[in-house]
Amino acid sequence: MQSTQVLKSTCVSCHGGCGVLVTTENGVITYLEGDPDSPTKGTMCAKGLASLQNINHTNRLHYPLKRVGKRGEGKWERISWDEALDTISDKARHYIKKYGPNAVSNSQGTGRGYVRYTARLGKSIGTGNANWGSAHICFFPRLQAFFSMFGFPRLYCDYHGWGGEFPKTQISWAKQIEISNADGEMGVWFLDSLKHAENLIVIDPRATAITSRATLWLQIRPGTDAALALGMLNVIINEGLYDKEFVDKWTHGFDKLTERVRDFTPAKAEEITWIPKEKIIEAARIFATQKPGCIQMGEPLDAMHNSHSNGLAIMALLAVTGNVERPGSMVSWLPPESGPLEDFHMEINENVLRENLESGIGHQEYRLMTPGFANAEKVLKQLREGKCPIKMLYQHGGNFLFSNANTKNVYKGLLNLEFIAVADQYMSTLCEMADIVLPVAHWLEDDDIWDFHPRFLIRAINKAVDPPGEARSSAWIYLEIGKRIAPEYWPWKTVEEMLDYQLRKAKIKWKDFKEMGMLARMGEDQPYYKYKTDIWRKGGGFPTKTGKVELYSTMLEEMGYDPLPYYEEPSESYYSTPELSKEYPLILNTGGRIPYHFHSQYTNLPWIRELQNYPRVQIHPDTARQHGIKEGDWVWIESPRGRIRQVANLFGGIDPRVVVVQASFCYWEKEGHARFLTSNANVLTDDAGPYDPAVGSVNLRALLCKIYKVKDDDPLYDPIE
Ligand SMILES: Nc1nc2c(c(=O)[nH]1)N[C@H]1C(S)=C(S)[C@@H](COP(=O)(O)OP(=O)(O)OC[C@H]3O[C@@H](n4cnc5c(=O)[nH]c(N)nc54)[C@H](O)[C@@H]3O)O[C@H]1N2
Ligand SMILES: Nc1nc2c(c(=O)[nH]1)N[C@H]1C(S)=C(S)[C@@H](COP(=O)(O)OP(=O)(O)OC[C@H]3O[C@@H](n4cnc5c(=O)[nH]c(N)nc54)[C@H](O)[C@@H]3O)O[C@H]1N2
Ligand code: SF4
Ligand SMILES: [Mo]
C-alpha cells in the first residue's frame, strides 16, 4: 500500500531557516515546498529545493574514514565510528595532557545551526583556540560594535510591523538580504515591508536585484563605508536634523561625536567614497526626517580592517536619529519561553574558564574578539612558521581553503597541523587534508532544534529519511565526542535527552516540540521601547556603563581603543598604495552572495549548475573593451598574491574601476588542487594585514588587481610553490 506523508521541518541549507513541507512516499522524499504557515510565508529558494539532489548525491560520505597514505594523497580506509571517535578523543586528551588545552582547536565555518554545540565543545575542552574560521570577517564585528555602543548584542530591523508601524525609510547597506537571508533575517519580510516604505536607499558598489526599486542608490567605492556614515552624520548634526530628545536623554558623548565628524563634510566624504555630495546630503536628510527608519547592515562591512568602526559609524546614525526600539526602526527582540538556546554553551561557567578562553591566539591584541576564539590569520601564520601551539584541529563543516584570505598560505599553514579531523557531508578539499573524516547527515536526515538568530523563535528540524550509510547527525557527533573528552559537560545518553535538556525552560520535551514545530515570541508579545522599562536596567536605560547609548564608548576607552568611529583607507588602493596601483589598476571586490550557492556548497548539484555553470567576474563594458575582453571570455584576475580564472560578465552596474569576483566557487568535479585554486577568490586576497585593532578582521573587499584574457595554452591554475 502506498503511504504518503507530509512532514513539517526547517531548511538549514543556508541561514534562512525557512519552513518546509516534506512529502515522502514509501519512505522516499518526493517533494519539497515552502510551508505557508511558517514565518517565511511559504517561500523557498533553489538551494533548499535542490536538497533533493543533495541527499541522494553519489559522492556523499557514507562511513568514517582514516587516512592511510600521505597527508592529502587521497588514500583512505573505512573504520568504525568507535575507532573514529576514540581516535579523535584520545588525540585531544593526549595533546591537552602534553601541552595544555590550547593545543586543541575545534572549529566550524559559518553559523550552520550547530554553533552552540561547537561552542560547548570548545568550552568543555577549555581551549582559548576554538573556532578560528570566519567569525572575524562575518557578523562578529557588527555584533561587537552593537555591544560597544548599546551594551547588548544586536538591534534588528523591524520589518514585521508588530508595533503598528513599518519602516518608512529602509537602508540596505552592503546587504543583499533578499538573497542572503543572513543570520535568521528573512528576505521575504524585507521585500513585503517595502510596500510600506517611502524610501529605499541602497548603498552598494554594484547595482543589485533591489537597486531598481531604490529611491536612492549610493554607488560607493568599496571599503569606504565609514567615511560615508561620518559624512551623513556631519549633515544630520550640522543641519540640526537629529532627534534632540533621544540624544539628550538617552545618548552619551554626542559632543565628542560632533567634534569627530566636524571635518567630515559631504565634500570630503565625496572625495573618499566617490559618491556625489548631493546624494550624501539627500540620504542623510531622508534618513533623519522620514522616520521610522532602519538599516540592514551586511557582511562586507565586517570583511575590512576597520570593521568594528564601520559598525560604530553606522550605528551612530541609528542613535542620533532615535531609530532605536520604536516600532518600524531597529529593535532587539526577546526570546520565547525556551530562552535563547545559545545558553547551552554559555551555562558552562565562563568565569572559571575565562583566563584560558582569553589566552587564545590573537586575543591579547584583538580584545573584543569573543573569548575562546582565535584569529585565523595569526593561527595560520604561526602554523606556517612552525610556532603554533595548536597541534590538533577538529573541524565540523566549513572550509578555510575557501573562506580565509590568501588560500595558498592557508594551505601551507594547515599542512603543519599534527592531527586533523573533519566532519562533512562530502570529501571537501579540507577533508582531503585530514587524518580522520566523519560523514554527516543532511538536515532532511536529522532531528535537531534550529535556534534562529534574531532569537525570537526556535524551530524543529524533523528527520524525514535516514542518512546514507553510517552518516550521523551533527548533534550526535558532538555528543559522542563531548562525552569522551569532557563527560561532565555531556551527561546525556541520547540526542533526545540532550534536546529535552535544551528545551527545559519551556517545560516541553523534544517529542512534543517536534509536533509543535516552533516556539516563538512574535506580534504583540514583543515589547518595544525596552530602555524605558526595567528589562535591561532597573529604572530604565541601556545596559552600558552610563545607562545610555554610548556614541563615545566608555568600554572602548577603558580598553585603550578609539571610543569613536573613524575612517581608514583600504590597505590597498589608489591612495594608500599608489605605486602598486600602477601594476594593479583595478579595485578587486570579492563576494556578493549568489542566490543558488552557499559559499563553496551546491556547485556539485546538477540543478544548480544549470543555473550557473561557471564562476563569473563582473567587469564594466568599457574596462572589458580596453582589455579586449568579451562577454563569456575566460579571464585571469591577478593580484599580488596570485591569479584565478573566471568567466567575464560585462556589467554596466559597476564603476569601470571596480571588478567584482565571485567568491568561494568550488569545482567539486575537478581533482586535487584544481578544485580550490582554479577560481577561488581568496587566492587573490591578502592575509598580511592590517587587521582591525579590536576584532582582527582582514580586508577581503577592497584590494587591487589586474585582468587579462586567458590564452589557450595557459595552465588551468598556478600551483602552490
Ligand atoms: N545564497 C547565499 N546566501 C548566503 C550566503 C551564501 O553564500 N549564499 N552566505 C551567508 C553568509 S555566511 C553571510 S555572512 C551572509 C552575507 O550576506 P550579505 O551581508 O547580504 O553580503 P553579500 O551579499 O556578500 O554583500 C552584500 C552587498 O554588499 C555589496 N558590497 C561589496 N563590497 C561593499 C562595500 O565595500 N561597501 C558596500 N556598501 N557594499 C559592498 C555587494 O556588492 C553586495 O551586493 O549571507 C548568508 N547567506
Ligand atoms: N573572499 C571572500 N571570502 C569570504 C567571504 C566573501 O564574501 N568573500 N565570505 C566570508 C564569510 S561571511 C563566511 S561565513 C565564510 C564561510 O566559510 P565556510 O563556512 O568555511 O564555508 P565553506 O568554505 O563553503 O564551507 C562549506 C563546507 O561545509 C560543509 N557543510 C555544509 N553543511 C554542513 C553540515 O551541516 N555539517 C557539516 N559537518 N558540514 C557541512 C560543506 O559540505 C562544505 O564542505 O567565508 C568567508 N570568506
Ligand atoms: S533561503 Fe536558505 S533556508 Fe530558505 S530555502 Fe533557501 S537555502 Fe533553505
Ligand atoms: Mo558569513
Coordinates of N, CA and C in Angstrom, one line a residue, residues 207-326:
A207 N 25.0 47.6 -8.9 CA 23.6 47.5 -9.0 C 23.2 46.1 -8.6
T208 N 22.2 45.9 -7.8 CA 21.8 44.5 -7.4 C 20.3 44.4 -7.7
A209 N 19.7 43.2 -7.3 CA 18.3 42.9 -7.5 C 17.4 44.0 -7.0
I210 N 17.8 44.7 -5.9 CA 16.8 45.7 -5.4 C 17.2 47.1 -5.8
T211 N 18.3 47.3 -6.5 CA 18.6 48.7 -6.8 C 17.5 49.3 -7.7
S212 N 16.9 48.5 -8.5 CA 15.8 49.0 -9.4 C 14.6 49.5 -8.6
R213 N 14.5 49.1 -7.4 CA 13.4 49.5 -6.5 C 13.8 50.7 -5.6
A214 N 15.1 51.0 -5.7 CA 15.6 52.0 -4.7 C 15.1 53.4 -5.1
T215 N 14.9 54.3 -4.1 CA 14.6 55.7 -4.4 C 16.0 56.4 -4.5
L216 N 17.0 55.8 -3.9 CA 18.3 56.4 -4.0 C 19.4 55.3 -3.9
W217 N 20.3 55.3 -4.9 CA 21.4 54.3 -4.9 C 22.7 55.1 -4.7
L218 N 23.4 54.8 -3.7 CA 24.7 55.4 -3.4 C 25.7 54.4 -3.9
Q219 N 26.4 54.7 -5.0 CA 27.3 53.7 -5.6 C 28.7 54.0 -5.0
I220 N 29.0 53.3 -3.9 CA 30.1 53.6 -3.1 C 31.4 52.9 -3.6
R221 N 32.5 53.6 -3.4 CA 33.8 52.9 -3.6 C 34.0 51.8 -2.5
P222 N 34.3 50.6 -2.9 CA 34.4 49.5 -1.9 C 35.3 49.9 -0.7
G223 N 34.9 49.6 0.4 CA 35.8 49.7 1.6 C 35.7 51.1 2.3
T224 N 34.8 52.0 1.8 CA 34.8 53.4 2.3 C 33.6 53.7 3.1
D225 N 32.9 52.7 3.6 CA 31.6 52.9 4.2 C 31.6 53.8 5.5
A226 N 32.7 53.7 6.3 CA 32.7 54.6 7.5 C 32.8 56.0 7.1
A227 N 33.5 56.4 6.0 CA 33.6 57.7 5.5 C 32.2 58.3 5.1
L228 N 31.4 57.4 4.5 CA 30.0 57.8 4.1 C 29.2 58.1 5.4
A229 N 29.3 57.1 6.3 CA 28.5 57.3 7.5 C 28.9 58.6 8.3
L230 N 30.2 58.8 8.4 CA 30.6 60.1 9.0 C 30.2 61.3 8.3
G231 N 30.2 61.3 7.0 CA 29.7 62.4 6.2 C 28.2 62.6 6.4
M232 N 27.4 61.5 6.5 CA 26.0 61.6 6.8 C 25.7 62.2 8.2
L233 N 26.5 61.8 9.1 CA 26.4 62.3 10.5 C 26.7 63.8 10.5
N234 N 27.7 64.2 9.7 CA 28.0 65.6 9.7 C 26.8 66.4 9.2
V235 N 26.1 65.9 8.2 CA 24.9 66.7 7.7 C 23.8 66.7 8.7
I236 N 23.6 65.5 9.3 CA 22.5 65.4 10.3 C 22.7 66.4 11.5
I237 N 24.0 66.4 11.9 CA 24.3 67.2 13.1 C 24.3 68.7 12.7
N238 N 25.0 69.0 11.7 CA 25.1 70.4 11.3 C 23.8 71.0 10.9
E239 N 22.9 70.3 10.3 CA 21.6 70.8 9.9 C 20.6 70.7 11.1
G240 N 21.0 70.2 12.2 CA 20.1 70.1 13.4 C 19.0 69.1 13.1
L241 N 19.2 68.1 12.3 CA 18.2 67.1 12.0 C 18.1 65.9 13.0
Y242 N 19.0 65.9 14.0 CA 19.0 64.8 14.9 C 17.8 64.8 15.8
D243 N 17.5 63.7 16.5 CA 16.4 63.6 17.4 C 16.9 64.2 18.8
K244 N 16.6 65.4 19.0 CA 17.1 66.1 20.2 C 16.7 65.4 21.5
E245 N 15.5 65.0 21.5 CA 15.0 64.4 22.8 C 15.8 63.1 23.1
F246 N 15.9 62.3 22.1 CA 16.5 61.0 22.3 C 18.0 61.2 22.6
V247 N 18.6 62.1 21.8 CA 20.1 62.4 22.0 C 20.3 62.9 23.4
D248 N 19.5 63.9 23.9 CA 19.8 64.5 25.2 C 19.6 63.5 26.3
K249 N 18.5 62.7 26.2 CA 18.1 61.9 27.3 C 18.8 60.5 27.3
W250 N 19.1 60.0 26.1 CA 19.5 58.6 26.0 C 20.8 58.3 25.4
T251 N 21.6 59.3 25.0 CA 22.9 59.1 24.5 C 24.0 59.7 25.3
H252 N 25.2 59.1 25.2 CA 26.4 59.6 25.9 C 27.4 60.0 24.9
G253 N 28.0 61.2 24.9 CA 29.2 61.5 24.1 C 28.8 62.2 22.8
F254 N 27.6 62.8 22.7 CA 27.2 63.4 21.5 C 28.1 64.6 21.1
D255 N 28.6 65.3 22.1 CA 29.5 66.4 21.8 C 30.8 65.9 21.2
K256 N 31.3 64.8 21.7 CA 32.5 64.3 21.2 C 32.3 63.7 19.7
L257 N 31.2 63.1 19.5 CA 30.9 62.7 18.1 C 30.8 63.9 17.2
T258 N 30.1 64.9 17.7 CA 30.0 66.1 16.9 C 31.4 66.7 16.5
E259 N 32.3 66.6 17.4 CA 33.7 67.1 17.2 C 34.3 66.2 16.1
R260 N 34.1 64.9 16.3 CA 34.8 63.9 15.4 C 34.3 64.1 13.9
V261 N 33.0 64.4 13.7 CA 32.5 64.5 12.4 C 32.6 65.9 11.8
R262 N 33.1 66.8 12.6 CA 33.1 68.2 12.1 C 33.8 68.4 10.7
D263 N 35.0 67.7 10.6 CA 35.7 67.8 9.4 C 35.2 67.0 8.2
F264 N 34.3 66.0 8.6 CA 33.8 65.1 7.6 C 32.7 65.7 6.8
T265 N 33.0 66.7 6.1 CA 32.0 67.4 5.3 C 31.6 66.5 4.1
P266 N 30.4 66.8 3.6 CA 30.0 66.0 2.4 C 31.0 66.0 1.3
A267 N 31.7 67.1 1.1 CA 32.7 67.2 0.0 C 33.8 66.2 0.3
K268 N 34.2 66.2 1.6 CA 35.3 65.2 1.9 C 34.8 63.8 1.7
A269 N 33.6 63.5 2.2 CA 33.1 62.2 2.0 C 33.0 61.8 0.5
E270 N 32.6 62.8 -0.3 CA 32.6 62.5 -1.7 C 33.9 62.1 -2.3
E271 N 35.0 62.9 -1.8 CA 36.3 62.6 -2.3 C 36.7 61.1 -2.0
I272 N 36.3 60.7 -0.8 CA 36.7 59.3 -0.4 C 35.9 58.3 -1.0
T273 N 34.6 58.5 -1.0 CA 33.6 57.4 -1.4 C 33.3 57.4 -2.9
W274 N 33.6 58.5 -3.6 CA 33.2 58.7 -5.0 C 31.7 58.9 -5.1
I275 N 30.9 59.1 -4.1 CA 29.5 59.4 -4.2 C 29.3 60.9 -4.2
P276 N 28.6 61.4 -5.2 CA 28.4 62.8 -5.3 C 27.8 63.4 -4.0
K277 N 28.3 64.5 -3.5 CA 27.9 65.0 -2.2 C 26.4 65.3 -2.1
E278 N 25.8 65.7 -3.2 CA 24.4 66.0 -3.2 C 23.6 64.7 -2.7
K279 N 24.1 63.6 -3.2 CA 23.4 62.3 -2.8 C 23.6 62.0 -1.4
I280 N 24.8 62.3 -0.9 CA 25.1 62.0 0.5 C 24.2 62.9 1.4
I281 N 24.1 64.1 1.0 CA 23.2 65.1 1.8 C 21.8 64.6 1.7
E282 N 21.4 64.2 0.5 CA 20.0 63.7 0.4 C 19.7 62.5 1.3
A283 N 20.6 61.6 1.2 CA 20.4 60.3 2.0 C 20.4 60.7 3.5
A284 N 21.2 61.6 4.0 CA 21.2 61.9 5.4 C 19.9 62.6 5.8
R285 N 19.5 63.5 4.9 CA 18.2 64.2 5.2 C 17.0 63.3 5.3
I286 N 17.0 62.4 4.3 CA 15.9 61.4 4.2 C 15.9 60.6 5.5
F287 N 17.0 60.0 5.8 CA 17.1 59.1 7.0 C 16.7 59.8 8.3
A288 N 17.2 61.1 8.4 CA 16.9 61.8 9.7 C 15.5 62.3 9.8
T289 N 14.8 62.5 8.7 CA 13.5 63.1 8.8 C 12.3 62.2 8.4
Q290 N 12.6 61.2 7.6 CA 11.5 60.3 7.2 C 11.5 59.0 8.1
K291 N 10.9 59.2 9.2 CA 11.0 58.1 10.2 C 9.7 57.4 10.4
P292 N 9.7 56.2 10.9 CA 10.8 55.4 11.4 C 11.7 54.9 10.3
G293 N 12.9 54.6 10.6 CA 13.8 54.0 9.6 C 14.7 52.9 10.2
C294 N 15.2 52.1 9.3 CA 16.1 51.0 9.8 C 17.2 50.8 8.7
I295 N 18.3 50.2 9.2 CA 19.4 49.9 8.3 C 19.8 48.4 8.4
Q296 N 19.7 47.8 7.2 CA 20.2 46.4 7.1 C 21.7 46.5 6.8
M297 N 22.5 45.9 7.7 CA 23.9 46.0 7.6 C 24.5 44.7 7.2
G298 N 25.3 44.7 6.1 CA 25.8 43.4 5.6 C 27.2 43.0 5.9
E299 N 27.6 41.9 5.5 CA 28.9 41.3 5.8 C 30.1 42.1 5.2
P300 N 30.0 42.7 4.0 CA 31.2 43.4 3.5 C 31.7 44.5 4.5
L301 N 30.8 45.0 5.4 CA 31.3 45.9 6.4 C 32.2 45.2 7.4
D302 N 32.1 43.9 7.6 CA 32.9 43.2 8.5 C 34.2 42.8 7.9
A303 N 34.2 42.5 6.6 CA 35.4 42.0 6.0 C 36.4 43.1 5.6
M304 N 36.7 44.0 6.5 CA 37.5 45.1 6.3 C 38.4 45.3 7.6
H305 N 39.5 46.0 7.4 CA 40.4 46.2 8.6 C 40.0 47.3 9.5
N306 N 38.8 47.9 9.2 CA 38.2 48.9 10.1 C 36.8 48.5 10.4
S307 N 36.6 47.1 10.4 CA 35.2 46.6 10.5 C 34.4 47.1 11.7
H308 N 35.1 47.1 12.9 CA 34.4 47.5 14.1 C 33.9 48.9 14.0
S309 N 34.8 49.8 13.4 CA 34.4 51.2 13.3 C 33.3 51.4 12.2
N310 N 33.4 50.6 11.2 CA 32.2 50.6 10.2 C 30.9 50.5 11.0
G311 N 30.9 49.5 11.9 CA 29.7 49.2 12.6 C 29.3 50.4 13.5
L312 N 30.3 51.0 14.2 CA 30.1 52.1 15.1 C 29.5 53.3 14.3
A313 N 30.1 53.6 13.2 CA 29.7 54.8 12.4 C 28.3 54.7 11.9
I314 N 27.9 53.5 11.5 CA 26.5 53.3 11.0 C 25.5 53.2 12.2
M315 N 25.9 52.6 13.3 CA 25.0 52.5 14.4 C 24.8 53.9 15.0
A316 N 25.8 54.8 14.9 CA 25.6 56.2 15.4 C 24.5 56.9 14.7
L317 N 24.4 56.5 13.4 CA 23.3 57.1 12.6 C 21.9 56.7 13.2
L318 N 21.8 55.4 13.7 CA 20.6 55.0 14.3 C 20.3 55.8 15.5
A319 N 21.4 55.9 16.4 CA 21.2 56.5 17.7 C 20.8 58.0 17.5
V320 N 21.5 58.8 16.7 CA 21.2 60.2 16.7 C 19.9 60.5 16.0
T321 N 19.4 59.6 15.2 CA 18.1 59.8 14.6 C 16.9 59.2 15.5
G322 N 17.3 58.6 16.6 CA 16.3 58.0 17.5 C 15.7 56.8 16.9
N323 N 16.3 56.1 16.0 CA 15.7 54.9 15.4 C 16.1 53.7 16.1
V324 N 15.8 53.7 17.4 CA 16.1 52.6 18.3 C 14.9 52.3 19.1
E325 N 14.4 51.0 18.9 CA 13.4 50.4 19.8 C 12.0 51.1 19.5
R326 N 11.9 51.9 18.6 CA 10.5 52.4 18.3 C 10.0 51.5 17.1

